[in-house]
DNA sequence: GTCTATATACGGATAGAC
DNA sequence: GTCTATCCGTATATAGAC
């Protein structure tokens, strides 16, 4: 399973993601024609991520967004009631997709070594498909409302716990040998995050996501299989 | 050399840092009595880091800062000409200290293995002493002026290159065996950054900087000494 | 040196025309 | 559904009193 296979199997086009957002927010969105909502939500979210990742969500004014999304201020406000609600729509949906796919793909494996590989590869591939959002979510977390912050932290810890559980299970079954599963999970997480946080550095050096995945797996396995 | 030794040897009190800032900015600071400048700069910088790390530098208004630093708006503006200049003072000085100490302590070792240990430990210890600033610098980099962004990236790459050079040197001398020194340096950097980016998580789990340093060293050494 | 008061610009959000 | 025009609050920065 490499990145190309992953992309084929998992359907995650921008429009699919926006269609899900629309269906979950039918009540609050005043515009009613699905094709139009999906098209405009895609513009809005893309522009939001583009501007925010350049200079920060709070520094993005609604006028910026209106210009970048090619919509008037009035039009924007028929898709959400406030800047904060725009954010919540985006966050909820992306978080849900991430969790769903991560859970699915880990559950397909039963051996600890295979589960660990699935977790690492899937996380890297997800962050490759939705790089802009992963980056946004990490960098903006602390600037958002208390509620959004808590959700972000919970989502962080959930991923870390997925890894820690696999490591613990592997240790019990004798597949891995390691001293501190919790700390090991933390630093694996740090390596996974580096992939989407330093995207342009890796792009410049022509490191592909598959190369990075192989490298991280080797690095981790040298630690948990050997000493 | 553990963290307690490091603290004793390296003098890095908040006031020492602010005194350096004052001496480098005598021209632009209108207040002239050193003890007063140092005291107020300390207030200003502490408050800046405190507020910015909670909700972002751009979201910090000068009124916020004035309240948190216990100084009037007018008083603040006699220490800098603009919010941007305040930032540049802080960044320049901290970056310089970090580079100076990192270089010094690596230069004291000659064997690759010892140099690597010195680099990792020193970086972790520096980020422990100046956690708020390291966090700030990472999280705000993209929101600052082009000039500040470039300086931040250069500083990032400098640290990574320090690590990569040590790894390369070790490989040539036969001390390390590794396939990709550049990628190895990148993921080590990611682990070092996790320490100051997730400070409160590690604090909650009662992981000390010395424990974390030992763990990272083991993790890295399993990869470059074994396979 | 530090304060209060204020100039001026820009922020989010909405009303009402089309 | 979308647009333009506008309300009102808050931002940075400064002037001038003490």
Coordinates of C-alpha atoms (C1' of nucleotides) in Angstrom, one line a residue:
Chain A
X1 CA 0.0 0.0 0.0
X2 CA 1.7 3.2 -1.1
X3 CA 0.3 6.7 -1.5
X4 CA -1.1 6.2 -5.0
X5 CA -3.1 3.1 -3.8
X6 CA -4.3 5.1 -0.8
X7 CA -5.6 7.9 -3.0
X8 CA -7.4 5.5 -5.3
X9 CA -9.1 3.6 -2.5
X10 CA -10.1 6.6 -0.3
X11 CA -12.3 9.1 -1.9
X12 CA -11.4 12.5 -0.6
X13 CA -11.8 15.1 -3.2
X14 CA -12.4 18.7 -2.1
X15 CA -15.9 18.5 -3.3
X16 CA -16.8 15.3 -1.5
X17 CA -15.6 16.9 1.7
X18 CA -17.7 20.0 1.1
X19 CA -20.8 18.0 0.2
X20 CA -20.5 16.3 3.7
X21 CA -20.2 19.8 5.3
X22 CA -23.4 20.9 3.5
X23 CA -25.4 17.9 4.5
X24 CA -24.4 18.4 8.2
X25 CA -25.3 22.1 8.1
X26 CA -28.5 22.2 6.0
X27 CA -30.2 24.1 8.7
X28 CA -27.9 27.0 9.1
X29 CA -26.9 27.5 5.5
X30 CA -29.4 29.8 3.8
X31 CA -28.6 28.9 0.2
X32 CA -30.4 25.8 -0.8
X33 CA -29.2 24.4 -4.2
X34 CA -26.6 21.7 -3.4
X35 CA -24.4 22.2 -6.4
X36 CA -24.1 25.9 -5.6
X37 CA -23.4 25.4 -1.9
X38 CA -20.8 22.8 -2.6
X39 CA -19.0 25.0 -5.1
X40 CA -19.1 28.0 -2.8
X41 CA -18.1 26.1 0.3
X42 CA -15.1 24.8 -1.6
X43 CA -14.1 28.4 -2.5
X44 CA -14.6 29.6 1.0
X45 CA -12.6 26.8 2.7
X46 CA -9.8 26.9 0.2
X47 CA -9.5 30.6 0.6
X48 CA -9.7 30.4 4.3
X49 CA -6.9 27.8 4.5
X50 CA -4.8 29.7 1.9
X51 CA -5.0 33.1 3.7
X52 CA -4.8 31.7 7.3
X53 CA -1.8 29.5 6.5
X54 CA 0.0 32.6 5.1
X55 CA -0.8 35.0 7.9
X56 CA -3.0 33.5 10.5
X57 CA -6.8 33.0 10.9
X58 CA -7.3 35.9 13.1
X59 CA -5.4 38.2 10.8
X60 CA -7.6 37.1 7.9
X61 CA -10.4 39.7 7.6
X62 CA -13.7 38.9 6.1
X63 CA -12.8 41.4 3.4
X64 CA -9.7 39.4 2.5
X65 CA -11.8 36.3 2.4
X66 CA -14.4 37.9 0.3
X67 CA -11.8 39.0 -2.3
X68 CA -9.9 35.7 -2.3
X69 CA -13.1 33.6 -2.6
X70 CA -14.6 35.9 -5.2
X71 CA -17.8 36.4 -3.2
X72 CA -19.2 39.5 -1.6
X73 CA -19.4 39.9 2.2
X74 CA -23.1 39.5 2.0
X75 CA -22.9 36.3 0.1
X76 CA -20.3 34.9 2.5
X77 CA -22.7 35.5 5.4
X78 CA -25.4 33.4 3.9
X79 CA -23.2 30.3 4.4
X80 CA -22.4 31.0 8.1
X81 CA -23.5 33.3 10.9
X82 CA -20.0 34.3 12.0
X83 CA -16.3 33.8 11.4
X84 CA -16.3 31.4 14.3
X85 CA -19.1 29.3 12.8
X86 CA -17.2 29.1 9.5
X87 CA -14.3 27.7 11.5
X88 CA -16.4 25.1 13.4
X89 CA -17.9 23.7 10.2
X90 CA -14.5 23.2 8.7
X91 CA -12.9 21.7 11.8
X92 CA -15.8 19.3 12.7
X93 CA -15.9 17.8 9.3
X94 CA -12.2 17.3 8.7
X95 CA -11.7 15.9 12.2
X96 CA -14.5 13.4 11.6
X97 CA -13.0 12.2 8.3
X98 CA -9.6 11.8 9.7
X99 CA -10.8 9.8 12.7
X100 CA -13.0 7.6 10.5
X101 CA -10.3 6.7 8.0
X102 CA -7.6 6.2 10.6
X103 CA -9.8 3.8 12.6
X104 CA -10.9 1.9 9.6
X105 CA -7.5 1.2 8.2
X106 CA -5.9 0.2 11.5
X107 CA -8.8 -2.2 12.2
X108 CA -8.0 -4.0 9.0
X109 CA -4.8 -5.3 10.5
X110 CA -4.4 -7.6 13.5
X111 CA -0.7 -8.1 14.1
X112 CA 0.9 -5.3 16.1
X113 CA 3.7 -4.7 13.6
X114 CA 1.2 -4.4 10.7
X115 CA -1.1 -2.2 12.8
X116 CA 1.7 0.1 13.6
X117 CA 2.7 0.4 9.9
X118 CA -0.9 1.0 9.0
X119 CA -1.2 3.8 11.6
X120 CA 1.9 5.6 10.5
X121 CA 1.3 5.3 6.8
X122 CA -2.3 6.3 7.0
X123 CA -1.6 9.3 9.2
X124 CA 1.1 10.5 6.7
X125 CA -1.1 9.9 3.7
X126 CA -4.1 11.7 5.3
X127 CA -1.9 14.7 6.1
X128 CA -0.7 14.6 2.6
X129 CA -4.2 14.7 1.1
X130 CA -5.3 17.4 3.5
X131 CA -2.0 19.1 4.2
X132 CA -3.4 22.6 4.3
X133 CA -6.0 21.7 6.9
X134 CA -3.6 19.7 9.1
X135 CA -1.2 22.6 9.1
X136 CA -4.0 25.1 9.9
X137 CA -5.4 22.9 12.7
X138 CA -2.1 22.6 14.4
X139 CA -1.0 26.3 14.1
X140 CA -4.3 27.9 14.9
X141 CA -5.5 25.6 17.7
X142 CA -4.3 27.9 20.5
X143 CA -5.9 31.0 19.0
X144 CA -9.4 29.5 18.8
X145 CA -12.3 29.5 21.2
X146 CA -12.0 27.3 24.3
X147 CA -14.3 24.8 22.9
X148 CA -12.3 24.4 19.6
X149 CA -9.1 24.2 21.6
X150 CA -10.4 21.3 23.7
X151 CA -11.6 19.5 20.6
X152 CA -8.1 19.9 19.0
X153 CA -6.3 18.6 22.1
X154 CA -8.7 15.7 22.3
X155 CA -8.1 14.8 18.7
X156 CA -4.3 15.1 19.2
X157 CA -4.4 12.7 22.2
X158 CA -6.7 10.3 20.4
X159 CA -4.1 9.8 17.7
X160 CA -1.3 9.4 20.2
X161 CA -3.4 6.9 22.1
X162 CA -4.0 4.9 19.0
X163 CA -0.2 4.6 18.6
X164 CA 0.4 3.9 22.4
X165 CA -2.3 1.2 22.4
X166 CA -0.7 -0.6 19.4
X167 CA 2.8 -0.4 21.1
X168 CA 1.4 -1.7 24.4
X169 CA -0.4 -4.5 22.7
X170 CA 2.8 -5.4 20.8
X171 CA 4.9 -5.4 23.9
X172 CA 2.4 -7.7 25.7
X173 CA 2.5 -10.1 22.7
X174 CA 6.3 -10.0 22.6
X175 CA 6.4 -8.5 19.1
X176 CA 8.0 -5.3 20.4
X177 CA 10.6 -4.6 23.0
X178 CA 10.4 -1.1 24.4
X179 CA 10.7 0.7 27.7
X180 CA 8.3 3.5 27.4
X181 CA 5.3 3.1 25.0
X182 CA 3.8 6.5 25.9
X183 CA 7.0 8.4 25.2
X184 CA 7.6 6.3 22.1
X185 CA 4.1 7.2 20.8
X186 CA 4.8 10.9 21.5
X187 CA 7.9 11.1 19.4
X188 CA 6.4 9.1 16.6
X189 CA 3.6 11.6 16.6
X190 CA 6.2 14.4 16.5
X191 CA 7.7 12.8 13.4
X192 CA 4.3 12.5 11.7
X193 CA 3.5 16.1 12.4
X194 CA 6.8 17.3 11.0
X195 CA 5.7 16.0 7.6
X196 CA 2.8 18.4 7.3
X197 CA 4.3 21.3 9.3
X198 CA 7.5 21.4 7.2
X199 CA 5.9 20.5 3.9
X200 CA 7.7 23.0 1.8
X201 CA 11.1 22.0 3.2
X202 CA 10.5 18.4 2.2
X203 CA 9.1 19.4 -1.2
X204 CA 12.2 21.5 -1.9
X205 CA 14.4 18.5 -1.1
X206 CA 12.2 16.2 -3.2
X207 CA 11.3 13.9 -0.4
X208 CA 8.1 12.1 -1.3
X209 CA 5.6 11.0 1.3
X210 CA 6.4 7.3 0.5
X211 CA 10.1 7.9 1.1
X212 CA 9.3 9.7 4.4
X213 CA 7.0 6.9 5.5
X214 CA 9.6 4.3 4.8
X215 CA 12.2 6.3 6.7
X216 CA 10.0 6.8 9.8
X217 CA 9.1 3.1 9.8
X218 CA 12.8 2.1 9.7
X219 CA 13.6 4.6 12.4
X220 CA 10.9 3.4 14.7
X221 CA 11.5 -0.2 14.0
X222 CA 15.2 0.1 14.8
X223 CA 14.1 1.2 18.3
X224 CA 11.3 -1.2 19.1
X225 CA 12.6 -4.4 17.5
X226 CA 16.3 -4.3 18.4
X227 CA 17.7 -3.2 21.8
Chain B
X1 CA 26.0 17.2 32.3
X2 CA 22.3 17.4 33.3
X3 CA 19.9 20.3 33.3
X4 CA 20.8 21.5 36.7
X5 CA 24.5 21.7 35.7
X6 CA 23.5 23.5 32.5
X7 CA 21.6 26.1 34.5
X8 CA 24.5 26.7 36.8
X9 CA 27.1 27.1 34.0
X10 CA 25.0 29.2 31.6
X11 CA 23.8 32.5 32.9
X12 CA 20.5 33.2 31.3
X13 CA 18.3 35.1 33.7
X14 CA 15.5 37.1 32.3
X15 CA 17.3 40.3 33.4
X16 CA 20.6 39.3 31.7
X17 CA 18.7 38.8 28.5
X18 CA 17.0 42.2 28.8
X19 CA 20.2 44.0 29.6
X20 CA 21.7 42.7 26.3
X21 CA 18.6 43.9 24.5
X22 CA 19.0 47.4 26.0
X23 CA 22.7 47.6 25.1
X24 CA 22.0 46.7 21.5
X25 CA 19.1 49.2 21.2
X26 CA 20.4 52.2 23.1
X27 CA 19.7 54.5 20.2
X28 CA 16.1 53.7 19.6
X29 CA 15.0 53.5 23.3
X30 CA 14.1 56.9 24.6
X31 CA 14.4 56.0 28.3
X32 CA 18.0 56.2 29.5
X33 CA 18.3 54.8 33.0
X34 CA 19.6 51.2 32.6
X35 CA 17.9 49.7 35.7
X36 CA 14.6 51.2 34.6
X37 CA 14.9 50.0 31.0
X38 CA 15.9 46.5 32.0
X39 CA 13.0 46.3 34.5
X40 CA 10.5 47.5 31.9
X41 CA 11.8 45.5 29.0
X42 CA 11.4 42.4 31.2
X43 CA 7.8 43.3 31.9
X44 CA 7.1 44.0 28.2
X45 CA 8.7 40.8 26.9
X46 CA 7.2 38.6 29.5
X47 CA 3.8 40.0 28.9
X48 CA 4.2 39.8 25.1
X49 CA 5.1 36.1 25.3
X50 CA 2.4 35.4 27.8
X51 CA -0.4 37.0 25.8
X52 CA 0.8 35.9 22.4
X53 CA 1.3 32.3 23.4
X54 CA -2.3 32.3 24.7
X55 CA -4.0 33.9 21.7
X56 CA -1.4 34.9 19.1
X57 CA 0.8 37.9 18.6
X58 CA -1.4 39.6 16.1
X59 CA -4.4 39.2 18.4
X60 CA -2.5 40.9 21.2
X61 CA -3.5 44.5 21.2
X62 CA -1.3 47.2 22.6
X63 CA -4.0 47.8 25.2
X64 CA -3.8 44.2 26.3
X65 CA 0.0 44.6 26.5
X66 CA -0.3 47.8 28.4
X67 CA -2.6 46.3 31.0
X68 CA -0.6 43.1 31.3
X69 CA 2.8 44.9 31.6
X70 CA 1.4 47.5 34.0
X71 CA 2.5 50.4 31.8
X72 CA 0.5 53.0 29.9
X73 CA 0.4 53.0 26.1
X74 CA 2.5 56.1 26.1
X75 CA 5.2 54.5 28.2
X76 CA 5.3 51.4 26.0
X77 CA 6.0 53.5 23.0
X78 CA 9.1 55.1 24.5
X79 CA 10.7 51.6 24.3
X80 CA 9.9 50.9 20.7
X81 CA 8.4 52.7 17.7
X82 CA 6.0 50.0 16.6
X83 CA 4.6 46.6 17.5
X84 CA 6.9 45.2 14.8
X85 CA 10.0 46.8 16.3
X86 CA 9.2 45.3 19.7
X87 CA 9.1 42.0 18.0
X88 CA 12.4 42.4 16.2
X89 CA 14.2 43.4 19.4
X90 CA 13.0 40.2 21.1
X91 CA 13.7 37.9 18.2
X92 CA 17.2 39.2 17.4
X93 CA 18.4 38.9 20.9
X94 CA 17.0 35.4 21.7
X95 CA 18.2 34.0 18.4
X96 CA 21.7 35.3 19.0
X97 CA 21.9 33.8 22.5
X98 CA 20.6 30.4 21.2
X99 CA 23.1 30.3 18.4
X100 CA 26.0 31.4 20.6
X101 CA 25.4 28.8 23.3
X102 CA 24.7 25.9 20.9
X103 CA 27.9 26.6 19.0
X104 CA 30.0 26.9 22.1
X105 CA 28.9 23.7 23.7
X106 CA 29.2 21.6 20.5
X107 CA 32.7 23.0 19.9
X108 CA 33.8 21.6 23.3
X109 CA 33.4 18.0 22.1
X110 CA 35.4 16.4 19.3
X111 CA 34.1 12.8 18.9
X112 CA 30.9 12.6 16.7
X113 CA 29.0 10.6 19.3
X114 CA 29.8 13.2 22.0
X115 CA 29.1 16.1 19.7
X116 CA 25.7 14.7 18.9
X117 CA 24.8 14.2 22.5
X118 CA 25.9 17.8 23.3
X119 CA 23.8 19.2 20.4
X120 CA 20.7 17.3 21.5
X121 CA 21.0 18.0 25.2
X122 CA 21.9 21.7 24.7
X123 CA 19.0 22.3 22.4
X124 CA 16.6 20.7 24.8
X125 CA 18.0 22.6 27.8
X126 CA 17.9 25.9 25.9
X127 CA 14.3 25.4 25.0
X128 CA 13.6 24.5 28.6
X129 CA 15.1 27.8 29.9
X130 CA 13.4 29.9 27.2
X131 CA 10.4 27.7 26.5
X132 CA 8.0 30.6 26.1
X133 CA 10.2 32.2 23.4
X134 CA 10.9 29.0 21.5
X135 CA 7.2 28.3 21.4
X136 CA 6.4 31.8 20.3
X137 CA 9.0 31.8 17.7
X138 CA 7.8 28.6 16.1
X139 CA 4.1 29.4 16.2
X140 CA 4.3 33.0 15.1
X141 CA 7.0 32.7 12.4
X142 CA 4.6 32.6 9.5
X143 CA 2.5 35.6 10.7
X144 CA 5.5 38.0 10.9
X145 CA 7.0 40.3 8.3
X146 CA 8.9 38.7 5.3
X147 CA 12.2 39.7 6.9
X148 CA 11.4 38.0 10.2
X149 CA 10.1 34.9 8.5
X150 CA 13.4 34.5 6.5
X151 CA 15.4 34.9 9.7
X152 CA 13.3 32.3 11.4
X153 CA 13.7 29.8 8.6
X154 CA 17.4 30.5 8.5
X155 CA 17.7 29.8 12.2
X156 CA 15.7 26.5 11.8
X157 CA 18.0 25.3 9.0
X158 CA 21.1 26.3 10.9
X159 CA 20.2 24.0 13.8
X160 CA 19.3 21.2 11.4
X161 CA 22.6 21.7 9.6
X162 CA 24.5 21.5 12.9
X163 CA 22.9 18.0 13.4
X164 CA 23.4 16.9 9.8
X165 CA 27.1 17.9 9.8
X166 CA 27.7 15.9 13.0
X167 CA 26.0 12.9 11.5
X168 CA 27.9 13.2 8.2
X169 CA 31.2 13.5 10.1
X170 CA 30.3 10.5 12.2
X171 CA 29.5 8.5 9.1
X172 CA 32.8 9.3 7.5
X173 CA 34.7 8.4 10.6
X174 CA 32.8 5.1 10.9
X175 CA 31.2 6.1 14.2
X176 CA 27.7 6.0 12.8
X177 CA 26.0 3.9 10.2
X178 CA 23.1 5.6 8.6
X179 CA 21.5 6.0 5.2
X180 CA 20.2 9.5 5.1
X181 CA 21.9 12.0 7.4
X182 CA 19.7 14.8 6.2
X183 CA 16.4 13.1 6.9
X184 CA 17.8 11.8 10.2
X185 CA 18.7 15.4 11.2
X186 CA 15.2 16.5 10.3
X187 CA 13.4 14.0 12.5
X188 CA 15.8 14.6 15.4
X189 CA 14.9 18.3 15.0
X190 CA 11.2 17.3 15.1
X191 CA 11.7 15.5 18.4
X192 CA 13.6 18.4 19.9
X193 CA 10.8 20.8 18.8
X194 CA 8.1 18.6 20.3
X195 CA 9.6 19.2 23.7
X196 CA 8.8 22.9 23.7
X197 CA 5.7 22.7 21.6
X198 CA 3.9 20.2 23.8
X199 CA 5.4 21.5 27.1
X200 CA 2.2 21.2 29.1
X201 CA 1.5 17.6 27.9
X202 CA 4.9 16.5 29.2
X203 CA 4.5 18.5 32.4
X204 CA 1.2 16.8 33.1
X205 CA 2.9 13.4 32.6
X206 CA 5.8 14.4 34.9
X207 CA 8.4 13.8 32.2
X208 CA 11.5 15.9 33.0
X209 CA 13.8 17.4 30.4
X210 CA 16.5 15.0 31.5
X211 CA 14.2 12.0 31.0
X212 CA 13.2 13.3 27.6
X213 CA 16.8 13.9 26.7
X214 CA 17.8 10.4 27.7
X215 CA 14.9 8.9 25.8
X216 CA 15.7 10.9 22.6
X217 CA 19.3 9.9 22.7
X218 CA 18.4 6.2 23.1
X219 CA 16.0 6.5 20.3
X220 CA 18.4 8.1 17.9
X221 CA 21.3 5.9 18.9
X222 CA 19.3 2.7 18.3
X223 CA 19.0 3.9 14.7
X224 CA 22.5 5.2 13.9
X225 CA 24.6 2.6 15.9
X226 CA 22.8 -0.6 15.1
X227 CA 21.3 -1.6 11.8
Chain C
dG1 C1' 9.3 59.5 31.8
dT2 C1' 4.7 58.6 32.1
dC3 C1' 0.1 59.7 31.7
dT4 C1' -4.7 60.6 29.3
dA5 C1' -7.1 61.7 25.3
dT6 C1' -7.6 61.4 20.6
dA7 C1' -6.7 60.9 15.3
dT8 C1' -7.4 57.8 11.9
dA9 C1' -8.1 53.3 9.9
dC10 C1' -9.9 48.9 9.7
dG11 C1' -12.3 45.0 11.9
dG12 C1' -17.0 42.0 12.0
dA13 C1' -21.5 42.0 11.0
dT14 C1' -26.1 43.6 8.9
dA15 C1' -29.8 46.1 6.3
dG16 C1' -32.0 46.8 2.3
dA17 C1' -31.7 47.2 -2.9
dC18 C1' -31.9 44.3 -6.9
Chain D
dG1 C1' -28.8 34.7 -3.8
dT2 C1' -25.9 38.3 -4.1
dC3 C1' -24.5 43.0 -3.9
dT4 C1' -23.4 47.8 -1.9
dA5 C1' -23.4 50.8 1.8
dT6 C1' -23.1 51.4 6.5
dC7 C1' -23.1 50.7 11.8
dC8 C1' -20.3 50.5 15.5
dG9 C1' -16.4 48.7 18.1
dT10 C1' -11.6 48.4 18.5
dA11 C1' -6.9 48.7 16.5
dT12 C1' -2.2 51.3 16.3
dA13 C1' 0.0 55.2 17.1
dT14 C1' 0.7 60.0 18.7
dA15 C1' 0.1 64.8 20.8
dG16 C1' 0.4 67.4 24.6
dA17 C1' -0.4 67.8 29.8
dC18 C1' 2.0 67.0 34.0

